[in-house]
Short mmCIF file of C-alpha atoms in Angstrom, two decimals:
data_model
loop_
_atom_site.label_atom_id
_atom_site.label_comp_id
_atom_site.label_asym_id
_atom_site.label_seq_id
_atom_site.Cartn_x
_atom_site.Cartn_y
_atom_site.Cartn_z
CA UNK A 22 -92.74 19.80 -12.53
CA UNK A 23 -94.72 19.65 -9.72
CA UNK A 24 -91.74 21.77 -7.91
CA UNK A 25 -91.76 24.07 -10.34
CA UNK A 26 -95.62 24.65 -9.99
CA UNK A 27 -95.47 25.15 -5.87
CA UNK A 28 -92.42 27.89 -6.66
CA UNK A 29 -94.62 29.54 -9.32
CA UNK A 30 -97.68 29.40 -7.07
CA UNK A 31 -95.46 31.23 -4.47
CA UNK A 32 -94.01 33.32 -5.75
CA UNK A 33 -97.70 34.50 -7.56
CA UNK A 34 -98.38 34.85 -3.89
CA UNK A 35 -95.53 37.33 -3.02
CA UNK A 36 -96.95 39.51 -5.60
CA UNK A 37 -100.46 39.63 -5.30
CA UNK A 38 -99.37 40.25 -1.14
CA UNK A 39 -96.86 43.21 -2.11
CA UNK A 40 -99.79 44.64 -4.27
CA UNK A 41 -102.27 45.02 -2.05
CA UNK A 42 -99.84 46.43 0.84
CA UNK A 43 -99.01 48.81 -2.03
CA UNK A 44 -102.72 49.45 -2.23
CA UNK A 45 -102.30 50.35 0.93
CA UNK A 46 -101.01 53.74 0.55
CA UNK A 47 -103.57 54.89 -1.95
CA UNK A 48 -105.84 57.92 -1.62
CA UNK A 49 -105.17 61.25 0.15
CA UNK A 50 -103.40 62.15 2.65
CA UNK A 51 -103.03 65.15 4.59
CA UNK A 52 -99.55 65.89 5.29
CA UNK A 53 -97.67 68.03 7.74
CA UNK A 54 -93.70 68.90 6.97
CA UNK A 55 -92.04 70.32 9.78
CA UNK A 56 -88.68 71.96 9.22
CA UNK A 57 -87.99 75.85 10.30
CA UNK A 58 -91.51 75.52 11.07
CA UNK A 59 -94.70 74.09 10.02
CA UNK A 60 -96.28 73.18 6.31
CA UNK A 61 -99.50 71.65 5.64
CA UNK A 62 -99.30 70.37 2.49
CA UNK A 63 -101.55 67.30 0.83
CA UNK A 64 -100.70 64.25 -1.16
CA UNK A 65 -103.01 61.94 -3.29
CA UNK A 66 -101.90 58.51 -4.65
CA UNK A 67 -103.57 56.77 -7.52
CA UNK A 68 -102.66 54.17 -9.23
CA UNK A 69 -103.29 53.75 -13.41
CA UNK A 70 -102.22 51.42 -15.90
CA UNK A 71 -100.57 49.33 -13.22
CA UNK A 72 -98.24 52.35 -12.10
CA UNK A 73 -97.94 54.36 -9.19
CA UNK A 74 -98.78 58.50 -9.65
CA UNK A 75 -98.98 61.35 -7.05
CA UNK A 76 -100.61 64.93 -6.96
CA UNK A 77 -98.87 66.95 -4.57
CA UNK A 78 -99.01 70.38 -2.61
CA UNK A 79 -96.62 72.22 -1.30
CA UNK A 80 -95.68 75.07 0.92
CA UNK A 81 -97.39 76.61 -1.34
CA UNK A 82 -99.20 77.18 -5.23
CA UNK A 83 -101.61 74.52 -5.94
CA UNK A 84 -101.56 70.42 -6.44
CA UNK A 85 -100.22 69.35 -9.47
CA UNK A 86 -98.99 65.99 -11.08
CA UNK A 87 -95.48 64.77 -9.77
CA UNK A 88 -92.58 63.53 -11.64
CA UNK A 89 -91.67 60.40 -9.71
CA UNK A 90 -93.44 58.37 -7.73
CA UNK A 91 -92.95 54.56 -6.51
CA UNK A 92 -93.26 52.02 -3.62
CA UNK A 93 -89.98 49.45 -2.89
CA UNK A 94 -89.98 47.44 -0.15
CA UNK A 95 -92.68 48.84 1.49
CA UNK A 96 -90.86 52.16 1.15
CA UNK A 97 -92.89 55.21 -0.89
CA UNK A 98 -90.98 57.79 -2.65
CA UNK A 99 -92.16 60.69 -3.99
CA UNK A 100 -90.36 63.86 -5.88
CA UNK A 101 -91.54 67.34 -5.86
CA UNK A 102 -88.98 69.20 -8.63
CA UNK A 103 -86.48 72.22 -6.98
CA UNK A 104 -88.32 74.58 -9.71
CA UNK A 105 -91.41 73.94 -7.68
CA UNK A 106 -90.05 74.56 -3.87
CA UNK A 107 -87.62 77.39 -4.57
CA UNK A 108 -84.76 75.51 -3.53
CA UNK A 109 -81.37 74.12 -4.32
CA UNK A 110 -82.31 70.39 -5.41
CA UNK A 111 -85.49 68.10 -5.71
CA UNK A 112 -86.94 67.41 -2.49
CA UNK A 113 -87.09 63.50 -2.44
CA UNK A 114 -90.01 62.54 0.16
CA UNK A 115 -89.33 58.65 2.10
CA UNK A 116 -91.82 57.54 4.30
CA UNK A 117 -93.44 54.26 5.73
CA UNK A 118 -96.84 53.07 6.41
CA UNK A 119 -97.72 52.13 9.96
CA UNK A 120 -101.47 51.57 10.62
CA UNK A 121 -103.09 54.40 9.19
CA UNK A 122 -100.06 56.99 9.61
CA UNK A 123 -97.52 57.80 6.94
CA UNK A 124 -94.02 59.22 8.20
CA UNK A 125 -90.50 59.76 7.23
CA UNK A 126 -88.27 62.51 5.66
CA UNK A 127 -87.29 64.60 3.00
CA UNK A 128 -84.59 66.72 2.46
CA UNK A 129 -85.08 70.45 2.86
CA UNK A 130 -84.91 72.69 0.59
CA UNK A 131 -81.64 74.80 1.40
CA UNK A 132 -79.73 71.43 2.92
CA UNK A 133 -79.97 69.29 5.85
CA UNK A 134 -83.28 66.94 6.56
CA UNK A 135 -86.73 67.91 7.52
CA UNK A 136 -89.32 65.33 8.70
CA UNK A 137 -93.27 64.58 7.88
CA UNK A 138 -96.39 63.03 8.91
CA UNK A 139 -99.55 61.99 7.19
CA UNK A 140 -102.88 61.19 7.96
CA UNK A 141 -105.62 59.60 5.69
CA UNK A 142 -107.76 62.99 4.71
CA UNK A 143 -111.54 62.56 5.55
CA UNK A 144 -114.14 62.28 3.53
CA UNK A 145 -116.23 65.25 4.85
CA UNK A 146 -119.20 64.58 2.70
CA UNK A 147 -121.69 67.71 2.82
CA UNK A 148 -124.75 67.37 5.02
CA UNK A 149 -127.86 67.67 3.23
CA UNK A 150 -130.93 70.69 3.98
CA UNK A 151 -128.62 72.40 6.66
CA UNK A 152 -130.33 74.82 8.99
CA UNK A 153 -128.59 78.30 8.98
CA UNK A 154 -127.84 79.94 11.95
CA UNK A 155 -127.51 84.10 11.96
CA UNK A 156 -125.13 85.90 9.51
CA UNK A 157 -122.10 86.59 11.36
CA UNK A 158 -120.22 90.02 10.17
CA UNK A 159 -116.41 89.23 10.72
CA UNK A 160 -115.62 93.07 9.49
CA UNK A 161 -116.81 95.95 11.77
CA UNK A 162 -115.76 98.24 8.86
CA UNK A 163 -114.00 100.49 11.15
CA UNK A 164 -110.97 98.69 12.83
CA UNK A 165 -109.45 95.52 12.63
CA UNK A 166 -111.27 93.79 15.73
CA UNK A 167 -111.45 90.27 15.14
CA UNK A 168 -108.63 89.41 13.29
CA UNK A 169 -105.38 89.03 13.75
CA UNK A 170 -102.09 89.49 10.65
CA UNK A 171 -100.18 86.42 10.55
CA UNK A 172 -96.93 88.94 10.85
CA UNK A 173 -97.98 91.16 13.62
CA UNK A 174 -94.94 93.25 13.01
CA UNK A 175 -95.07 93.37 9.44
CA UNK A 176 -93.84 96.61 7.64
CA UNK A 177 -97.07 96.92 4.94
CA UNK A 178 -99.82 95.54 7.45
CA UNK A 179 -103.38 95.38 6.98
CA UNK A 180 -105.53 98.89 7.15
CA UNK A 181 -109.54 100.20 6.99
CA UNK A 182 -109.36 102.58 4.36
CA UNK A 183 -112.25 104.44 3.72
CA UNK A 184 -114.05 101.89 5.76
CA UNK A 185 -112.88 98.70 3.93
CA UNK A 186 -110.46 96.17 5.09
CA UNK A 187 -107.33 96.94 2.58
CA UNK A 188 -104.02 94.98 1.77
CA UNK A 189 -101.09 96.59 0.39
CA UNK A 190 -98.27 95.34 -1.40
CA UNK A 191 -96.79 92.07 -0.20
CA UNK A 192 -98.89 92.58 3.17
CA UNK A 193 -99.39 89.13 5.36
CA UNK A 194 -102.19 87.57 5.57
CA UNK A 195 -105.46 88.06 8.30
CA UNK A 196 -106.84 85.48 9.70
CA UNK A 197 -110.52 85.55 11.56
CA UNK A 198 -110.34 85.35 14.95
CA UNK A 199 -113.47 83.15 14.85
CA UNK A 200 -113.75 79.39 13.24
CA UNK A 201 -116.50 77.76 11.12
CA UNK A 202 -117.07 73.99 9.95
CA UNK A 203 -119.95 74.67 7.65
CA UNK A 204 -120.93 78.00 6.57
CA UNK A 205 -122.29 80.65 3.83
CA UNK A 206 -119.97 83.58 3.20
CA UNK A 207 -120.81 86.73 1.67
CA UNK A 208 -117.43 88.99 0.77
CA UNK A 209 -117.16 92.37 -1.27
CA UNK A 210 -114.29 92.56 -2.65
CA UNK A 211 -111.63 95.41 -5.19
CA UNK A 212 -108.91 94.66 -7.04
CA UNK A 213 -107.02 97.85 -7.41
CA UNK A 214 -105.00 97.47 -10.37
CA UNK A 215 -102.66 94.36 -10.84
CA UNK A 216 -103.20 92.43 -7.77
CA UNK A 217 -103.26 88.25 -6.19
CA UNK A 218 -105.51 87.87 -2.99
CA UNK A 219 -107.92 85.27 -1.93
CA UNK A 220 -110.38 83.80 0.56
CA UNK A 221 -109.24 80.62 2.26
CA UNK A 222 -112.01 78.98 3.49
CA UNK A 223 -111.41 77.41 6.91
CA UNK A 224 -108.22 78.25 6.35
CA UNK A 225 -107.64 75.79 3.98
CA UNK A 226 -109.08 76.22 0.44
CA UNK A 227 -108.38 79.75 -1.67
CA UNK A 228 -111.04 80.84 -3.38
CA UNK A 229 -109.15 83.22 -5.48
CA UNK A 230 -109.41 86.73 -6.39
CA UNK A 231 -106.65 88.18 -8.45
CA UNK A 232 -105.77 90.44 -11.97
CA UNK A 233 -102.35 89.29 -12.51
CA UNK A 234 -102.70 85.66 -13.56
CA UNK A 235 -104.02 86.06 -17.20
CA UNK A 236 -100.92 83.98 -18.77
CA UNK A 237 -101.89 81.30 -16.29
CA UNK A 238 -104.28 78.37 -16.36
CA UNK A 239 -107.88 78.88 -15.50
CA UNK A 240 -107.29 77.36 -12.27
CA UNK A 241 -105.28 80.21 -11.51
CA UNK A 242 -108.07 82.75 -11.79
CA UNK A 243 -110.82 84.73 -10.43
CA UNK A 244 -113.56 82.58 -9.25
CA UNK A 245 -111.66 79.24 -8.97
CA UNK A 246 -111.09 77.14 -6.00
CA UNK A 247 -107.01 77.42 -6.55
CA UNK A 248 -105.65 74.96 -8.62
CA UNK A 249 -108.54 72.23 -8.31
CA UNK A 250 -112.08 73.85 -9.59
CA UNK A 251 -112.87 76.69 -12.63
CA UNK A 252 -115.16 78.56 -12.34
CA UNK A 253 -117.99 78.23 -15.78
CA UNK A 254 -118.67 80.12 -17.43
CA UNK A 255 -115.25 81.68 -17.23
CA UNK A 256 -115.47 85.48 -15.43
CA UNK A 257 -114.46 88.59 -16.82
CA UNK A 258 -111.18 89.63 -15.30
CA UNK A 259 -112.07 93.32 -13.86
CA UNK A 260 -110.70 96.01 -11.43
CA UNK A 261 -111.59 98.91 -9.76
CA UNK A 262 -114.71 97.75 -9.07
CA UNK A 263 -116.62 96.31 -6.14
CA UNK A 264 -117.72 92.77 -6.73
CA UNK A 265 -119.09 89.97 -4.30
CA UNK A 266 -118.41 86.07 -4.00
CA UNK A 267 -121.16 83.95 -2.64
CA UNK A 268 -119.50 80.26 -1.19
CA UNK A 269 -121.11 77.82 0.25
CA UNK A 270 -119.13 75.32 1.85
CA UNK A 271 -120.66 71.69 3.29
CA UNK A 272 -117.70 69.20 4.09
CA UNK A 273 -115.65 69.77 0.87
CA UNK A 274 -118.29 70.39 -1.25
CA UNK A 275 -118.65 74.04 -2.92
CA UNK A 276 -120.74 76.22 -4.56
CA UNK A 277 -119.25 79.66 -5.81
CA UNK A 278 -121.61 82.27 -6.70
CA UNK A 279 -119.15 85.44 -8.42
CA UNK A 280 -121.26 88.71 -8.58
CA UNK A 281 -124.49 87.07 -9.16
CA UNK A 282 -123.66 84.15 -11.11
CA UNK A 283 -123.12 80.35 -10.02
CA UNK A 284 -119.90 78.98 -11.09
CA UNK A 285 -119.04 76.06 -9.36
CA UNK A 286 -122.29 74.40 -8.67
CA UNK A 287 -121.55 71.97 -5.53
CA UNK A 288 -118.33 70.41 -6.49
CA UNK A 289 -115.72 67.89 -4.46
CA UNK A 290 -112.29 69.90 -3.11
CA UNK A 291 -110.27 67.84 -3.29
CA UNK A 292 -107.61 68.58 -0.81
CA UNK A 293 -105.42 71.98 0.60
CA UNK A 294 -104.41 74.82 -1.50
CA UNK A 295 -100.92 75.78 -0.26
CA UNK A 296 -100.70 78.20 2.23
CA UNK A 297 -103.09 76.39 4.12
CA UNK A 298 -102.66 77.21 7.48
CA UNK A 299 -102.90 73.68 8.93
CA UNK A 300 -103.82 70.01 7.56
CA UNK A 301 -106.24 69.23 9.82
CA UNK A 302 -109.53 69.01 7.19
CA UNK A 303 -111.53 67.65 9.97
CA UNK A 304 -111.58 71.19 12.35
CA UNK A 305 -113.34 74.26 12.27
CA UNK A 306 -111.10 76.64 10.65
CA UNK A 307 -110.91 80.42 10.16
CA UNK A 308 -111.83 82.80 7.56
CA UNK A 309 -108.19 84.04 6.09
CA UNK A 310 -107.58 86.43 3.42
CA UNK A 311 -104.05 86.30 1.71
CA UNK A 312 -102.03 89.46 1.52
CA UNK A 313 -102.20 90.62 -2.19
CA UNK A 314 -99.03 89.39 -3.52
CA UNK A 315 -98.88 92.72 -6.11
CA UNK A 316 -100.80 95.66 -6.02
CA UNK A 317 -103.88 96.18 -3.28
CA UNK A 318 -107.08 94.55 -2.93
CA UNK A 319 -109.88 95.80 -0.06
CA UNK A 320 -112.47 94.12 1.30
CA UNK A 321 -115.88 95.91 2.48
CA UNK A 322 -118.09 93.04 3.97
CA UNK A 323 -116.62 89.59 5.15
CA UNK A 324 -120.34 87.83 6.37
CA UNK A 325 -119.96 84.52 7.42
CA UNK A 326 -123.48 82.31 8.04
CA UNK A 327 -122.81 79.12 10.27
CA UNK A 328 -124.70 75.90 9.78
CA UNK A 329 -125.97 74.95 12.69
#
């Protein structure tokens, strides 16, 4: 009996020791995938009702809930769906924990094996009463001076039209030459017609502008952080007309004023919209403004006000 007792008492021991090197892997991450070439992408672990669950982004879209997720033998798998990644089968994710680095592989998405890296994400909490430095106007509103198209020989590049910064059809994106950590941004923006654009901030975080999502989730729309924060009360979708965001931005905590109106009153981000241009949440970052996926959206006035 008393056998039996030292064997249970073990083997109690094993567990409670693989659960908290589970515990291990929880929170977010900020992963890089490197394949043809380079994805940011971001991963959160939670765990509820004793089982293991992911939110996941991509190359691209937003985060959203994953199919499959578990840890065996201090091994962590993780499944983002083919339907997801445009490609031929699920991409199965494998990595180990050593110190505070996640790595391993995944399969890519038309055949053979890509690898990845994560690091924990920081907090980045949002310093209080910052002092504002000058407004900063990244748009000169005559030429395109300061930024640079992520496809420099793209066939439907970026053009000042009638003074305002203009994307046509499935253009690439622009990305500021200058970076900000903190900052105030003042944009005036059109959406001609049907059209998908947005304003990463450092880089990083859309705040979306678009008139083509209306069959979509909130999340998707006009005055939401992409995919993590709506915007309340919900915006009227419009075009044609000029209309301004106001964002503030203090670690990863926003505040989205739409034409006048606050939105999203100092709210958490919680991690990369894809597209991102890198995974490192820490660093400055630029301004970036997505090509417009449909149609053609302008910008007049990109204003950027630093925290000092």
């Amino acid at each position: 009996m008393r056998k039996l007792a030292v064997l249970l008492l073990f083997a109690s021991a094993l567990t409670s020791f693989a659960i908290a090197q589970d515990k291990k892997f929880l929170g977010r991450w900020d992963l890089t995938v490197t394949g043809d070439k380079e994805y940011p992408s971001w991963l959160e672990l939670s765990e509820k009702d004793g089982k293991l669950t992911a939110q996941f982004t991509g190359r691209w879209g937003n985060a959203r809930p994953l199919p499959k997720a578990e840890m065996k033998d201090g091994t962590l798998t993780f499944v983002s769906p083919k339907e997801e990644e445009d490609a031929t089968a699920d991409m199965v994710y494998e990595g180990t924990l050593k110190g505070d680095m996640l790595s391993g592989t995944v399969n890519a998405p038309k055949g053979g094996q890509w690898t990845w890296i994560a690091k924990r994400a920081p907090k980045l909490d949002a310093q209080k009463n910052p002092k504002w430095g000058k407004p900063i106007d990244l748009f000169n509103g005559k030429d395109l001076t300061g930024w640079t198209m992520s496809d420099p020989k793209a066939t439907n590049p970026w053009k000042v039209i009638d003074g305002a910064l203009t994307s046509p059809e499935h253009g690439p994106e622009i990305i500021s030459n200058q970076k900000f950590k903190d900052f105030k941004i003042h944009v005036e923006f059109n959406i001609h017609g049907t059209a998908n654009s947005g304003v990463y901030l450092r880089g990083r975080y859309e705040a979306q502008i678009e008139t083509d999502s209306a069959n979509e989730g909130p999340e998707h729309h006009t005055g939401s952080i992409y995919g993590f924060l709506v915007g309340d009360p919900k915006p009227p979708r419009q075009s044609d007309v000029w209309q301004t965001y106001d964002i503030t931005l203090l670690g990863r905590w926003v505040t989205v004023v739409l034409n006048g109106k606050t939105i999203i009153d100092h709210k958490e981000i919680p991690g990369l919209t894809g597209g991102a241009l890198d995974s490192n949440e820490a660093d400055p970052g630029p301004i970036y403004l997505q090509g417009s996926e449909v149609g053609h959206v302008a910008y007049r006035k990109v204003t950027v006000t630093p925290a000092e």
